[in-house]
Each structure stands twice: as structure tokens, then as C-alpha cells.
Coordinates of C-alpha atoms in Angstrom, one line a residue:
M43 CA 64.4 -27.3 33.8
L44 CA 64.5 -29.8 36.7
N45 CA 65.7 -27.4 39.4
G46 CA 63.1 -26.5 41.9
E47 CA 62.1 -27.2 45.5
W48 CA 58.7 -28.8 44.7
L49 CA 59.2 -30.2 41.2
T50 CA 59.9 -33.8 42.3
H51 CA 56.9 -33.7 44.6
I52 CA 54.6 -32.6 41.8
L53 CA 56.0 -35.3 39.5
V54 CA 55.5 -38.0 42.0
A55 CA 52.0 -36.8 42.9
L56 CA 50.9 -36.7 39.3
S57 CA 52.5 -40.0 38.5
A58 CA 49.3 -41.7 39.8
G59 CA 47.2 -39.8 37.3
P60 CA 45.6 -36.4 36.6
L61 CA 44.7 -34.3 39.6
H62 CA 42.6 -31.1 40.2
Y63 CA 44.7 -28.3 41.7
N64 CA 43.3 -28.8 45.2
E65 CA 43.9 -32.5 45.0
L66 CA 47.4 -32.0 43.9
H67 CA 48.0 -29.5 46.7
A68 CA 46.7 -31.9 49.3
A69 CA 48.7 -34.8 47.9
I70 CA 51.9 -32.8 48.1
Q71 CA 51.0 -31.7 51.7
D72 CA 50.5 -35.3 52.6
M73 CA 54.0 -36.3 51.3
T74 CA 55.9 -33.4 52.8
T75 CA 55.0 -33.5 56.4
F76 CA 58.7 -34.1 57.4
D77 CA 61.8 -33.3 55.5
P78 CA 64.6 -35.8 56.5
W79 CA 67.2 -33.6 54.9
T80 CA 66.6 -30.5 57.1
G81 CA 64.8 -32.2 60.0
T82 CA 61.8 -29.8 59.7
V83 CA 58.2 -29.9 58.8
R84 CA 57.6 -28.4 55.4
K85 CA 54.4 -27.4 53.7
I86 CA 54.0 -26.1 50.2
Q87 CA 52.3 -22.7 49.9
S88 CA 49.6 -22.2 47.2
R89 CA 51.7 -19.5 45.5
A90 CA 54.8 -21.7 45.3
L91 CA 52.7 -24.6 43.8
G92 CA 51.2 -22.3 41.2
R93 CA 54.5 -20.8 40.2
T94 CA 56.2 -24.3 39.9
L95 CA 53.3 -25.6 37.9
R96 CA 53.5 -22.7 35.4
R97 CA 57.3 -23.3 35.1
M98 CA 56.7 -27.0 34.5
E99 CA 54.0 -26.4 32.0
T100 CA 56.3 -24.0 30.1
A101 CA 59.0 -26.7 30.2
G102 CA 56.7 -29.3 28.7
L103 CA 56.5 -31.5 31.8
V104 CA 52.9 -30.8 32.9
D105 CA 49.7 -30.4 30.9
R106 CA 47.1 -28.0 32.3
V107 CA 43.4 -28.3 31.3
E108 CA 40.9 -25.8 32.4
E109 CA 37.4 -27.4 32.7
R110 CA 34.4 -25.3 31.7
T111 CA 32.6 -25.5 35.1
F112 CA 31.6 -23.2 37.7
P113 CA 33.5 -22.6 39.8
R114 CA 36.5 -22.8 37.6
S115 CA 38.4 -26.1 37.8
V116 CA 41.9 -26.9 36.5
V117 CA 43.3 -30.4 36.1
Y118 CA 47.0 -31.1 35.8
S119 CA 48.7 -34.2 34.4
L120 CA 52.1 -35.4 33.3
T121 CA 53.2 -35.0 29.7
P122 CA 54.7 -38.1 28.0
A123 CA 58.1 -36.5 28.5
A124 CA 57.6 -36.2 32.2
A125 CA 56.3 -39.8 32.5
D126 CA 59.5 -41.0 30.6
L127 CA 61.6 -38.9 33.0
L128 CA 60.1 -40.7 36.0
V129 CA 60.8 -44.1 34.4
R130 CA 64.4 -43.2 33.7
A131 CA 64.9 -41.7 37.2
Q132 CA 63.7 -44.9 39.0
P133 CA 67.1 -46.5 39.2
L134 CA 68.5 -43.4 40.9
I135 CA 65.6 -43.4 43.3
D136 CA 66.2 -47.1 44.0
W137 CA 69.9 -46.4 44.7
A138 CA 69.1 -43.6 47.1
E139 CA 66.6 -45.8 49.0
E140 CA 69.2 -48.6 49.2
N141 CA 72.0 -46.3 50.4
L142 CA 70.0 -44.1 52.8
D143 CA 72.7 -44.7 55.4
L144 CA 75.3 -42.9 53.2
I145 CA 72.9 -40.0 52.6
E146 CA 72.1 -39.7 56.3
R147 CA 75.8 -39.8 57.3
L148 CA 76.6 -37.1 54.8
Q149 CA 73.7 -35.0 56.1
K150 CA 75.0 -35.3 59.6
T151 CA 78.5 -34.4 58.6
L152 CA 77.3 -31.3 56.8
E153 CA 75.0 -30.3 59.8
D154 CA 78.1 -30.6 62.1
G155 CA 79.9 -28.2 59.8
D156 CA 82.6 -30.7 58.9
P157 CA 83.6 -31.1 55.2
P158 CA 82.9 -34.5 53.8
Q159 CA 85.8 -37.0 54.0
G160 CA 87.9 -37.2 51.0
D161 CA 87.5 -33.5 50.3
D162 CA 91.2 -32.8 49.8
R163 CA 90.8 -29.5 48.0
S164 CA 93.4 -26.9 49.0
D165 CA 91.7 -23.7 48.0

């Protein structure tokens, strides 16, 4: 249910309140100009956003309201369950921000092709 490349971006963008589809797309574009994990610039495609939103709606994380306007307008918002999820995830987010040096060191190790230290598996 929580697996997906853009799921966390959508949760964070909608945490500020309901957004029209185009506003949501723009908000995600603004927060994903650079991916520190891969060192690349990333942009969400409209198709990927729509697919992820449908999956999140089915999972009960996002509400979708179609406004009766012309042209058609759709507004997305977090469900109470998704808002609760964000509150509970905050300590993990805080830990990651406080230990960014560990995360960056692991990323560099993986990029260099070396197994992380302490990986004593003898497969």
C-alpha cells in the first residue's frame, strides 16, 4: 500500500490541503527537481501521477472529488488515515534529516559498488 515512487511526494504535497490535479502536479514538480539518492533531476509524468493517485484512492489514502464545472476539475485531498500516517511517520522523517550523513555515506558506498560494512553474509 505504501510502495510507490511518487507516493510520499503526493502525501507531502497534499498535507498542506486539498489541491486541484494541476496544482498537485506542479507542487510535486517543485519538490522533485533534484533527487539526492540518484544524483539526477526527476520529473513526474502526468500518467504516473494519475496511476499513483488511483492506487492511493483505492487504498483509502486519497479522496477524489470531481467538481461540476467546465472544463472538468478534480480536487484531491488526504483521507484521515493518510493524515494520521504522516503524523506517525514524522519521527522517522526527523531521524533521517538528523542522520543525513549516514544516509549519504551508505549511498556513496552503494554507488561505488562496495557492500555496506558489517555485511558478513557468506552466501
